[in-house]
Short mmCIF file of C-alpha atoms in Angstrom, two decimals:
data_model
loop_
_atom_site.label_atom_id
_atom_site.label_comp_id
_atom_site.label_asym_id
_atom_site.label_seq_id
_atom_site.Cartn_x
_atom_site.Cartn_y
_atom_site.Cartn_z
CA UNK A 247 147.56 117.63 123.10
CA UNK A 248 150.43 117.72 120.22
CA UNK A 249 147.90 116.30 117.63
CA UNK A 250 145.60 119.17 118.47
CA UNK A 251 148.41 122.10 116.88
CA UNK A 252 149.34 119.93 113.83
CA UNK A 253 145.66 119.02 112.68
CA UNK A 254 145.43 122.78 111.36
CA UNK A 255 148.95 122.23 109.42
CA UNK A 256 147.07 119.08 107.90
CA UNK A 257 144.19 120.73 106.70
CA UNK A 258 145.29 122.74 103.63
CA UNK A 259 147.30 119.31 102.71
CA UNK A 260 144.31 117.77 103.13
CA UNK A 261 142.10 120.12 101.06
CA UNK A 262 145.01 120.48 98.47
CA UNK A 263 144.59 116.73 97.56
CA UNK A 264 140.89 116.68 97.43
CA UNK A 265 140.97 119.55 94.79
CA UNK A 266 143.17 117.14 92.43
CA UNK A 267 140.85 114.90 93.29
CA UNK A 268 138.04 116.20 91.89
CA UNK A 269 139.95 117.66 89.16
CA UNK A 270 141.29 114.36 88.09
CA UNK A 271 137.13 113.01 88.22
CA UNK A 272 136.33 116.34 85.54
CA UNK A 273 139.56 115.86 83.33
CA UNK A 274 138.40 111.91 83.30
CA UNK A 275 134.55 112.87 82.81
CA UNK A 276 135.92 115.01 79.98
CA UNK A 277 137.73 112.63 78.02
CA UNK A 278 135.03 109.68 78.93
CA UNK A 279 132.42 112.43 77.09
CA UNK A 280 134.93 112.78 74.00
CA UNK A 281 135.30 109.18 73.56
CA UNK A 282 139.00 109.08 74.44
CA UNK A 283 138.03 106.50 76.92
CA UNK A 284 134.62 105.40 76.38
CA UNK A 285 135.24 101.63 75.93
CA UNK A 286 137.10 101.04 79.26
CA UNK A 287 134.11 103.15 80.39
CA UNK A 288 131.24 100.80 78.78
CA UNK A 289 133.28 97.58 80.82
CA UNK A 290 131.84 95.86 83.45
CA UNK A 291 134.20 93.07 85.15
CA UNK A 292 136.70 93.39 82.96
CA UNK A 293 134.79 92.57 79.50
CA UNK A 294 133.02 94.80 77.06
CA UNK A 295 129.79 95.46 76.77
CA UNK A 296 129.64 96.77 73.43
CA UNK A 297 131.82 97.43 70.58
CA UNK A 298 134.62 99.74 69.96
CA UNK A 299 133.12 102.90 69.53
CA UNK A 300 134.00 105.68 66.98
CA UNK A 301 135.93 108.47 68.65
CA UNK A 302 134.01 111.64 69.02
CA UNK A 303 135.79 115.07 67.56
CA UNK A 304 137.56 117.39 69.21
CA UNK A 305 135.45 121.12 69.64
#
């Protein structure tokens, strides 16, 4: 019965780390869009599939 009182402790550690989580995904998303990363986005197993493309300008 001990797990039962410390699953509610776990919970907002739990949520805590899935809201960085899906900040992390927009922040990457973000830069992906702006062309910070879109080569290492355009990869697939580890080789290119297109050029280098032209960074996109900041807003």
């Amino acid at each position: 019965m001990r797990w039962i009182r410390s699953a509610p402790e776990a919970l907002p550690k739990i949520g805590h780390l899935t809201f960085e989580c899906h900040n992390l995904k927009d922040e990457m998303k973000n830069l992906i869009y702006r062309g910070y990363l879109w080569d290492y986005a355009a990869m697939e197993d580890g080789k290119a599939t297109k050029g280098i493309s032209d960074r996109k300008n900041d807003p």
